[in-house]
Short mmCIF file of C-alpha atoms in Angstrom, two decimals:
data_model
loop_
_atom_site.label_atom_id
_atom_site.label_comp_id
_atom_site.label_asym_id
_atom_site.label_seq_id
_atom_site.Cartn_x
_atom_site.Cartn_y
_atom_site.Cartn_z
CA MET A 36 -66.93 22.01 -59.47
CA THR A 37 -67.03 25.53 -58.15
CA GLN A 38 -70.68 26.45 -57.78
CA PRO A 39 -71.22 30.07 -56.63
CA SER A 40 -74.63 29.08 -55.23
CA TYR A 41 -72.92 26.97 -52.56
CA LYS A 42 -70.46 29.65 -51.43
CA GLU A 43 -72.63 30.84 -48.53
CA MET A 44 -73.10 27.25 -47.34
CA TRP A 45 -69.34 26.61 -47.44
CA GLU A 46 -68.68 29.89 -45.61
CA ASN A 47 -71.15 28.85 -42.91
CA LEU A 48 -69.18 25.62 -42.57
CA ASN A 49 -66.08 27.77 -42.00
CA LEU A 50 -64.27 26.40 -45.06
CA ASP A 51 -61.27 28.23 -46.51
CA ILE A 52 -63.09 29.25 -49.70
CA GLU A 53 -59.99 30.02 -51.76
CA ALA A 54 -58.27 26.75 -50.82
CA HIS A 55 -61.51 24.80 -51.31
CA ASP A 56 -62.04 26.32 -54.78
CA GLY A 57 -58.50 25.29 -55.66
CA LEU A 58 -59.18 21.73 -54.50
CA LEU A 59 -62.37 21.47 -56.58
CA GLU A 60 -60.58 22.82 -59.66
CA VAL A 61 -57.85 20.18 -59.38
CA LEU A 62 -60.36 17.43 -58.57
CA GLY A 63 -62.50 18.34 -61.59
CA LYS A 64 -59.55 18.22 -63.99
CA PHE A 65 -58.29 14.97 -62.46
CA TYR A 66 -61.74 13.40 -62.81
CA GLY A 67 -62.07 14.57 -66.41
CA ASP A 68 -58.69 13.12 -67.38
CA ILE A 69 -59.23 9.75 -65.68
CA TYR A 70 -62.96 9.10 -66.03
CA MET A 71 -64.52 11.21 -68.77
CA SER A 72 -61.83 10.18 -71.26
CA GLN A 73 -63.00 6.56 -71.19
CA GLN A 74 -64.74 5.15 -74.28
CA GLY A 75 -67.88 2.98 -74.20
CA ARG A 76 -68.99 3.78 -70.63
CA LEU A 77 -72.44 2.62 -69.58
CA GLN A 78 -75.24 5.19 -69.49
CA GLY A 79 -75.80 4.41 -65.82
CA MET A 80 -72.40 5.93 -65.00
CA GLU A 81 -73.90 9.36 -65.68
CA TYR A 82 -75.46 9.15 -62.23
CA LEU A 83 -72.03 8.55 -60.64
CA ASP A 84 -70.57 11.45 -62.68
CA PHE A 85 -73.35 13.68 -61.34
CA VAL A 86 -72.80 12.56 -57.74
CA LEU A 87 -69.07 13.29 -58.00
CA SER A 88 -69.72 16.69 -59.60
CA GLU A 89 -71.95 17.56 -56.63
CA VAL A 90 -70.09 15.70 -53.88
CA HIS A 91 -69.12 18.98 -52.18
CA GLY A 92 -72.28 20.79 -53.34
CA LEU A 93 -75.72 19.22 -53.55
CA ARG A 94 -74.86 16.31 -51.22
CA ILE A 95 -73.62 18.73 -48.55
CA LYS A 96 -76.80 20.79 -49.00
CA GLU A 97 -78.80 17.59 -48.39
CA LEU A 98 -76.85 17.07 -45.17
CA MET A 99 -77.47 20.67 -44.11
CA ASP A 100 -81.20 20.33 -44.86
CA ALA A 101 -81.30 17.12 -42.80
CA LYS A 102 -79.54 18.85 -39.89
CA ALA A 103 -82.10 21.66 -40.06
CA GLN A 104 -84.77 19.00 -39.59
CA GLY A 105 -83.02 17.72 -36.47
CA ARG A 106 -81.14 14.75 -37.95
CA LYS A 107 -77.51 14.11 -36.95
CA ILE A 108 -74.51 13.53 -39.25
CA ILE A 109 -72.08 10.76 -38.27
CA GLY A 110 -68.68 10.75 -39.97
CA THR A 111 -66.50 7.65 -40.32
CA PHE A 112 -63.15 6.53 -41.74
CA CYS A 113 -63.67 2.77 -41.63
CA VAL A 114 -65.94 -0.14 -42.60
CA PHE A 115 -65.98 -1.29 -38.97
CA VAL A 116 -68.54 1.39 -37.99
CA PRO A 117 -72.03 -0.22 -38.25
CA GLU A 118 -74.16 2.04 -40.46
CA GLU A 119 -77.16 -0.08 -39.45
CA LEU A 120 -77.15 1.55 -36.01
CA SER A 121 -76.82 5.10 -37.36
CA LEU A 122 -79.80 4.56 -39.65
CA ALA A 123 -81.77 3.09 -36.73
CA VAL A 124 -81.63 6.49 -34.96
CA ASP A 125 -82.46 8.31 -38.22
CA ALA A 126 -78.91 9.69 -38.49
CA ILE A 127 -76.90 9.95 -41.72
CA GLN A 128 -73.54 8.19 -41.86
CA VAL A 129 -70.94 9.49 -44.32
CA GLY A 130 -67.31 8.89 -45.17
CA LEU A 131 -64.80 11.71 -44.68
CA CYS A 132 -62.13 13.26 -46.91
CA ALA A 133 -58.90 11.23 -46.84
CA GLY A 134 -57.69 10.38 -50.37
CA ALA A 135 -55.45 13.25 -51.46
CA ASP A 136 -52.38 15.23 -50.47
CA ALA A 137 -54.03 18.18 -48.72
CA GLY A 138 -52.78 20.17 -45.79
CA THR A 139 -49.85 17.76 -45.44
CA GLU A 140 -47.47 20.40 -44.11
CA ALA A 141 -49.95 21.36 -41.39
CA ALA A 142 -50.67 17.70 -40.57
CA GLU A 143 -46.97 17.03 -40.06
CA THR A 144 -46.96 19.56 -37.22
CA ILE A 145 -49.08 17.19 -35.09
CA VAL A 146 -48.24 13.69 -36.43
CA PRO A 147 -44.84 12.24 -37.48
CA ARG A 148 -43.75 12.65 -41.12
CA ASN A 149 -43.47 8.87 -41.50
CA THR A 150 -47.23 8.48 -40.97
CA CYS A 151 -49.27 6.95 -43.80
CA ALA A 152 -50.81 9.26 -46.40
CA LEU A 153 -54.40 8.41 -45.42
CA ILE A 154 -53.93 9.58 -41.82
CA LYS A 155 -52.06 12.74 -42.82
CA SER A 156 -54.77 13.39 -45.39
CA PHE A 157 -57.78 13.38 -43.05
CA ILE A 158 -55.89 15.56 -40.57
CA GLY A 159 -54.70 17.82 -43.39
CA PHE A 160 -58.20 18.25 -44.82
CA LYS A 161 -59.41 19.30 -41.37
CA MET A 162 -56.56 21.72 -40.66
CA ALA A 163 -56.77 23.27 -44.15
CA LYS A 164 -60.58 23.66 -43.73
CA ILE A 165 -61.42 22.10 -47.09
CA CYS A 166 -63.60 19.08 -46.20
CA PRO A 167 -67.31 20.02 -45.91
CA TYR A 168 -68.10 16.49 -44.66
CA THR A 169 -65.83 16.79 -41.63
CA GLU A 170 -67.26 20.24 -40.87
CA SER A 171 -70.86 18.94 -41.22
CA CYS A 172 -70.49 16.16 -38.67
CA ASP A 173 -72.12 16.14 -35.26
CA LEU A 174 -69.91 13.20 -34.30
CA ILE A 175 -66.90 11.49 -35.91
CA ILE A 176 -66.23 7.83 -35.20
CA GLY A 177 -62.62 6.74 -35.04
CA GLU A 178 -61.50 3.13 -34.73
CA THR A 179 -58.28 1.49 -33.57
CA THR A 180 -57.40 -0.45 -36.71
CA CYS A 181 -53.74 0.58 -36.48
CA ASP A 182 -51.40 2.36 -34.07
CA GLY A 183 -51.06 5.32 -36.43
CA LYS A 184 -54.79 6.04 -36.40
CA LYS A 185 -55.05 5.35 -32.68
CA LYS A 186 -52.50 8.03 -31.80
CA ALA A 187 -53.63 10.44 -34.54
CA TYR A 188 -57.17 10.46 -33.11
CA GLU A 189 -55.76 11.94 -29.90
CA ALA A 190 -54.73 15.03 -31.88
CA PHE A 191 -57.76 14.97 -34.19
CA GLY A 192 -60.10 14.74 -31.19
CA GLU A 193 -58.92 18.18 -30.07
CA MET A 194 -60.33 19.62 -33.32
CA ALA A 195 -63.57 17.66 -33.79
CA PRO A 196 -66.17 15.79 -31.67
CA MET A 197 -65.03 12.14 -31.60
CA HIS A 198 -66.04 8.72 -30.33
CA ILE A 199 -63.44 5.94 -30.57
CA MET A 200 -64.36 2.27 -31.09
CA GLU A 201 -61.82 -0.28 -29.88
CA ILE A 202 -61.32 -2.92 -32.59
CA PRO A 203 -60.21 -6.39 -31.38
CA GLN A 204 -56.91 -7.70 -32.73
CA ARG A 205 -57.83 -11.40 -32.61
CA LYS A 206 -61.04 -13.41 -33.10
CA GLU A 207 -61.23 -15.42 -29.86
CA ALA A 208 -64.30 -15.54 -27.60
CA SER A 209 -62.94 -12.73 -25.42
CA ASP A 210 -62.43 -10.58 -28.51
CA ARG A 211 -66.03 -11.10 -29.58
CA GLU A 212 -67.17 -10.01 -26.11
CA LEU A 213 -65.01 -6.89 -26.43
CA TRP A 214 -66.46 -6.14 -29.86
CA LYS A 215 -70.04 -6.52 -28.65
CA SER A 216 -69.35 -4.14 -25.77
CA GLU A 217 -67.96 -1.60 -28.27
CA VAL A 218 -71.02 -1.96 -30.53
CA LEU A 219 -73.28 -1.41 -27.51
CA ARG A 220 -71.20 1.61 -26.47
CA PHE A 221 -71.60 3.03 -30.00
CA LYS A 222 -75.37 2.39 -29.78
CA ASP A 223 -75.53 4.27 -26.46
CA GLU A 224 -73.59 7.21 -27.92
CA LEU A 225 -75.92 7.41 -30.94
CA GLU A 226 -79.00 7.34 -28.70
CA LYS A 227 -77.46 10.04 -26.51
CA ILE A 228 -76.59 12.41 -29.34
CA THR A 229 -79.88 11.95 -31.22
CA GLY A 230 -82.19 11.57 -28.23
CA LYS A 231 -83.77 8.61 -30.01
CA LYS A 232 -84.04 5.02 -28.79
CA ILE A 233 -83.16 2.18 -31.15
CA THR A 234 -86.16 -0.13 -31.49
CA ALA A 235 -86.46 -3.57 -33.04
CA GLU A 236 -88.41 -2.03 -35.91
CA SER A 237 -85.89 0.77 -36.64
CA LEU A 238 -82.89 -1.56 -36.39
CA LYS A 239 -84.51 -4.16 -38.62
CA GLN A 240 -85.05 -1.48 -41.28
CA GLY A 241 -81.47 -0.21 -40.85
CA ILE A 242 -80.13 -3.74 -41.37
CA LYS A 243 -82.27 -4.23 -44.48
CA THR A 244 -81.23 -0.88 -46.01
CA VAL A 245 -77.50 -1.59 -45.59
CA ASN A 246 -77.88 -5.21 -46.70
CA ASP A 247 -79.72 -4.04 -49.84
CA LYS A 248 -76.80 -1.72 -50.61
CA ARG A 249 -74.36 -4.58 -50.15
CA ARG A 250 -76.52 -6.88 -52.33
CA ALA A 251 -76.41 -4.34 -55.17
CA LEU A 252 -72.61 -4.13 -54.88
CA GLN A 253 -72.35 -7.94 -54.72
CA ARG A 254 -74.39 -8.12 -57.92
CA LEU A 255 -72.09 -5.55 -59.53
CA ASN A 256 -68.97 -7.47 -58.47
CA THR A 257 -70.37 -10.69 -59.94
CA LEU A 258 -71.31 -9.06 -63.26
CA ARG A 259 -68.02 -7.22 -63.70
CA ALA A 260 -66.17 -10.54 -63.67
CA ALA A 261 -67.76 -11.61 -66.96
CA THR A 262 -65.58 -12.17 -70.01
CA PRO A 263 -65.20 -9.79 -71.77
CA THR A 264 -65.47 -7.55 -68.73
CA PRO A 265 -68.37 -5.13 -69.23
CA ILE A 266 -67.20 -2.23 -67.05
CA SER A 267 -63.84 -0.72 -66.23
CA GLY A 268 -62.16 -1.21 -62.87
CA ARG A 269 -61.93 2.56 -62.50
CA ASP A 270 -65.72 2.88 -62.73
CA VAL A 271 -66.35 0.10 -60.20
CA LEU A 272 -63.86 1.67 -57.79
CA LEU A 273 -65.72 4.97 -58.16
CA ILE A 274 -69.04 3.25 -57.41
CA ASN A 275 -67.61 1.71 -54.25
CA GLN A 276 -66.19 5.08 -53.19
CA VAL A 277 -69.52 6.85 -53.77
CA SER A 278 -71.29 4.22 -51.64
CA PHE A 279 -69.76 5.90 -48.57
CA TYR A 280 -71.22 9.34 -49.38
CA ASP A 281 -74.55 8.90 -51.14
CA ASP A 282 -78.01 8.31 -49.70
CA PRO A 283 -78.10 4.48 -49.31
CA VAL A 284 -81.58 3.90 -50.78
CA ARG A 285 -81.00 6.17 -53.80
CA PHE A 286 -77.55 4.65 -54.34
CA THR A 287 -78.92 1.09 -54.25
CA GLN A 288 -81.60 1.87 -56.83
CA SER A 289 -79.06 3.53 -59.15
CA ILE A 290 -76.59 0.63 -58.96
CA ASN A 291 -79.29 -1.95 -59.63
CA THR A 292 -80.30 0.07 -62.72
CA LEU A 293 -76.66 0.09 -63.80
CA CYS A 294 -76.48 -3.67 -63.24
CA ASP A 295 -79.51 -4.13 -65.54
CA GLN A 296 -77.53 -2.33 -68.25
CA ILE A 297 -74.47 -4.49 -67.57
CA GLU A 298 -76.58 -7.64 -67.97
CA GLU A 299 -77.76 -6.36 -71.36
CA ARG A 300 -74.15 -5.74 -72.38
CA ILE A 301 -73.12 -9.22 -71.24
CA ALA A 302 -76.03 -10.77 -73.20
CA LYS A 303 -74.64 -9.08 -76.32
CA ASN A 304 -71.12 -10.34 -75.46
CA GLU A 305 -69.88 -6.75 -75.40
CA GLY A 306 -66.97 -5.64 -73.24
CA ILE A 307 -65.35 -2.38 -72.22
CA VAL A 308 -62.06 -3.89 -73.45
CA PRO A 309 -61.18 -6.75 -75.84
CA GLU A 310 -61.75 -10.28 -74.53
CA ASN A 311 -58.04 -11.12 -74.35
CA THR A 312 -57.14 -8.10 -72.17
CA PRO A 313 -55.09 -9.19 -69.11
CA ARG A 314 -57.33 -9.34 -66.02
CA LEU A 315 -56.00 -8.08 -62.68
CA MET A 316 -57.11 -7.96 -59.06
CA LEU A 317 -56.19 -5.03 -56.85
CA ALA A 318 -55.62 -6.05 -53.22
CA GLY A 319 -54.56 -4.22 -50.08
CA CYS A 320 -55.12 -0.76 -48.64
CA PRO A 321 -58.37 1.17 -49.21
CA MET A 322 -58.53 3.89 -51.89
CA ALA A 323 -60.55 6.91 -50.78
CA VAL A 324 -61.71 9.62 -53.24
CA PRO A 325 -59.78 10.90 -55.24
CA ASN A 326 -57.11 8.22 -54.99
CA TRP A 327 -57.44 6.89 -58.56
CA LYS A 328 -53.72 6.93 -59.45
CA LEU A 329 -52.93 3.22 -59.51
CA PRO A 330 -56.15 1.97 -61.22
CA TYR A 331 -55.59 4.59 -63.94
CA ILE A 332 -51.99 3.49 -64.43
CA ILE A 333 -53.06 -0.17 -64.64
CA GLU A 334 -55.86 0.40 -67.12
CA SER A 335 -53.76 2.70 -69.31
CA SER A 336 -51.08 -0.01 -69.41
CA GLY A 337 -53.18 -2.53 -71.34
CA ALA A 338 -54.87 -4.42 -68.45
CA VAL A 339 -58.27 -4.22 -66.77
CA VAL A 340 -59.10 -4.47 -63.05
CA VAL A 341 -61.85 -7.06 -62.52
CA SER A 342 -61.85 -7.31 -58.71
CA GLU A 343 -60.81 -5.33 -55.62
CA GLU A 344 -59.84 -6.95 -52.35
CA SER A 345 -59.98 -3.94 -50.05
CA CYS A 346 -62.27 -1.97 -47.76
CA ILE A 347 -63.37 -0.03 -50.89
CA GLY A 348 -64.25 -3.39 -52.47
CA THR A 349 -65.24 -6.89 -51.47
CA ARG A 350 -64.13 -6.58 -47.83
CA ASN A 351 -67.01 -4.16 -47.28
CA THR A 352 -69.65 -6.04 -49.28
CA ARG A 353 -68.86 -9.76 -49.01
CA ASP A 354 -70.93 -10.52 -45.90
CA LEU A 355 -74.49 -9.55 -44.95
CA VAL A 356 -76.09 -9.19 -41.52
CA ASP A 357 -78.48 -12.06 -40.72
CA GLU A 358 -81.97 -10.56 -41.06
CA SER A 359 -83.81 -13.23 -39.03
CA GLY A 360 -83.46 -11.49 -35.64
CA GLU A 361 -86.64 -10.09 -34.06
CA THR A 362 -85.35 -8.40 -30.90
CA VAL A 363 -82.76 -5.62 -30.56
CA GLU A 364 -80.49 -8.07 -28.68
CA GLU A 365 -80.70 -10.67 -31.47
CA MET A 366 -80.00 -8.06 -34.13
CA ILE A 367 -77.02 -6.62 -32.21
CA ASP A 368 -75.59 -10.15 -32.03
CA ALA A 369 -76.11 -10.54 -35.79
CA ILE A 370 -74.35 -7.22 -36.45
CA CYS A 371 -71.42 -8.24 -34.23
CA GLU A 372 -71.14 -11.58 -36.01
CA ARG A 373 -71.10 -9.97 -39.45
CA TYR A 374 -68.51 -7.30 -38.59
CA MET A 375 -66.18 -9.85 -36.97
CA LYS A 376 -65.91 -11.51 -40.41
CA ILE A 377 -64.04 -8.45 -41.74
CA ASP A 378 -60.53 -9.64 -42.63
CA CYS A 379 -58.72 -6.37 -41.89
CA ALA A 380 -54.94 -6.58 -41.58
CA CYS A 381 -55.31 -5.35 -37.99
CA PHE A 382 -56.10 -8.96 -36.99
CA THR A 383 -53.47 -11.53 -36.03
CA PRO A 384 -53.45 -14.15 -37.33
CA ASN A 385 -55.38 -13.13 -40.44
CA ASN A 386 -55.49 -16.31 -42.48
CA GLU A 387 -59.11 -15.60 -43.53
CA ARG A 388 -57.80 -12.82 -45.75
CA LEU A 389 -55.40 -15.17 -47.52
CA ASP A 390 -58.23 -17.65 -48.15
CA ASN A 391 -60.53 -14.87 -49.41
CA ILE A 392 -57.88 -13.50 -51.80
CA LYS A 393 -57.22 -16.96 -53.21
CA LYS A 394 -60.96 -17.58 -53.68
CA LEU A 395 -61.57 -14.17 -55.31
CA ALA A 396 -58.66 -14.70 -57.71
CA GLU A 397 -60.21 -18.00 -58.80
CA GLU A 398 -63.77 -16.63 -59.07
CA THR A 399 -62.78 -13.61 -61.14
CA LYS A 400 -60.28 -15.60 -63.26
CA VAL A 401 -57.47 -13.07 -62.88
CA ASP A 402 -54.13 -13.35 -64.66
CA GLY A 403 -52.35 -11.59 -61.82
CA VAL A 404 -52.70 -9.55 -58.63
CA ILE A 405 -51.31 -6.13 -57.76
CA HIS A 406 -50.94 -5.74 -54.01
CA TYR A 407 -51.12 -2.09 -53.01
CA SER A 408 -49.82 -0.69 -49.73
CA LEU A 409 -49.68 2.91 -48.64
CA MET A 410 -46.17 3.83 -47.54
CA PHE A 411 -45.78 3.44 -43.75
CA CYS A 412 -48.93 1.26 -43.51
CA GLN A 413 -47.39 -1.51 -41.41
CA PRO A 414 -50.35 -3.98 -41.25
CA TYR A 415 -50.90 -4.33 -45.01
CA THR A 416 -47.21 -4.08 -45.91
CA HIS A 417 -46.47 -6.95 -43.51
CA GLU A 418 -49.21 -9.08 -45.08
CA THR A 419 -47.79 -8.50 -48.58
CA PHE A 420 -45.33 -11.35 -48.05
CA LYS A 421 -48.01 -13.85 -46.99
CA VAL A 422 -50.31 -12.85 -49.83
CA GLU A 423 -47.52 -13.33 -52.37
CA LYS A 424 -46.69 -16.78 -50.94
CA THR A 425 -50.36 -17.83 -51.00
CA LEU A 426 -50.84 -16.71 -54.60
CA ALA A 427 -47.59 -18.38 -55.66
CA GLU A 428 -48.99 -21.71 -54.44
CA SER A 429 -51.86 -21.16 -56.90
CA GLU A 430 -49.43 -20.00 -59.60
CA VAL A 431 -50.97 -16.50 -59.68
CA PRO A 432 -48.30 -13.83 -60.33
CA MET A 433 -48.24 -10.83 -57.97
CA LEU A 434 -46.68 -7.39 -58.09
CA ALA A 435 -46.24 -5.53 -54.77
CA ILE A 436 -46.46 -1.75 -54.87
CA GLU A 437 -45.90 0.79 -52.11
CA THR A 438 -46.88 4.36 -52.87
CA ASP A 439 -48.65 7.43 -51.50
CA TYR A 440 -50.95 10.13 -52.86
CA SER A 441 -48.29 12.16 -54.64
CA MET A 442 -47.79 12.09 -58.44
CA GLU A 443 -44.00 12.00 -58.17
CA ASP A 444 -43.70 8.26 -58.75
CA VAL A 445 -46.23 7.92 -61.59
CA GLU A 446 -43.66 7.24 -64.31
CA GLN A 447 -41.80 4.74 -62.13
CA LEU A 448 -45.04 2.92 -61.28
CA LYS A 449 -46.12 2.90 -64.90
CA THR A 450 -42.85 1.25 -65.94
CA ARG A 451 -43.28 -1.49 -63.30
CA VAL A 452 -46.96 -2.09 -64.10
CA GLU A 453 -46.32 -2.23 -67.87
CA ALA A 454 -43.56 -4.80 -67.31
CA PHE A 455 -45.89 -6.89 -65.10
CA VAL A 456 -48.72 -6.74 -67.66
CA GLU A 457 -46.33 -7.77 -70.41
CA MET A 458 -45.14 -10.72 -68.31
CA ILE A 459 -48.67 -12.09 -67.71
CA SER A 460 -49.94 -11.44 -71.25
#
C-alpha cells in the first residue's frame, strides 16, 4: 500500500512517513491473509479491495482536491453525527482511524491505561501522525456516548479542531429536546465553518443520499441472510466499514451492483459456505478498520457470520429518515426522530436493543450469538448480561468475548470460539 506518488501529499499532511509506511505494510499483509485468501468471493468485492488498497492514497487525494475547491472535511467517530447535514453544506463526512494498536504508548501519556482500545487508538493515530483522515479534517465531531470518550476529547481537542455533541442518556421528552438543540448547534457550526446556509433543497438531497446508502446496506443485509449464505461475514463487515470512508453516491451504486450479483448467486442456490455451516450473529461494540480479528477467527473455525448488531452493522442502517418533510424545520425534526432510534448502550434503560437483537436473531435464523466487548468498554460489557438473558429466553446460545486490538489472545479466542461452534453444530 506504499505508493511513492502519494509521498508528497502525506508529507504535506505532516505524517510520519516512516511510521506510516510501516502501518501500510502491516495493513496490506493483514488484508491479504484475511480477505484475499477467501475462495469464491463475488466479483463485486474487487471494488472494495480497490477502495481498501487506496484508502490512504486515492481517497485522501480526493479529499485534498475537494479542499482545494473550497469544500470542508468533517471527521467523525460515531453514527450519531448526522451526515445529512454535512452533505447539505456540501462538506464531506468521513470516519477516522481507530481500529488498530497504534501509538498506544503515546496515548497512555494523556489517557489512563485502562481506557478502551478504540479511544487509545484514535488518540494514538493522531499522536503518531499516521492517520491522513484526521490530518485532512477541518473539523472533528466528538460525541458523549461514554465517559471515556467524553474525557478523552478534552485532551484530543488540544491537538485538533473539535466540536462536541452532547448525546442524551434517556429517551424522555426532555432528552429529545436536548438532542434537537444539539442537532441545531451542529447545523450552526457547519454553516459557520463552510459559510453556506442549509436550505430545504440541499437538506432534502442530503437526506435522500444518506437514505439511499442505508437502503443499499439494508438490501445487502437481507440478501446475506439467505441459506446457503452467499457472502462471507468478513466481506460484509468490510463493506460496512468502507461506508464510512467512501463517496456515498459511488458507494451506493457499487453495493447495489454487488447485491445484483448476490441475487444471481441465490437464484442458483450457491453459497460461500456449505448449507449446513453454523450461522452466527456478532453483537456489541463497533469494529473499525482494520479490526477484523474476531470475524476471521469465527469464520476460520467452521462458522459463518450472517448478521452484525453493532454501529458497523444494523444499528447504523436499520432506520431511515422520513423523506416527506418540505421545510428545514420539518426535516430537522425527522433527522432527530431517526437518530433517537439508535439503540446505543449509552442509553438507560436500553430495552430497544434487546428487542432488536432478538428480532435480528430470528430474521437471520442464527444458531448462536457472539457478543463482543472491547476491554474497559463499560456500557456494552454491562449489557452483555441482559443480552445473554434475553437470548436464553429464546433458546439462542451466546458466547461473551472481551478483547482488544492486540494479537496476544488469538489462540485463546480461537479455542473458545471453536468450542462454541462445536456446541451449536
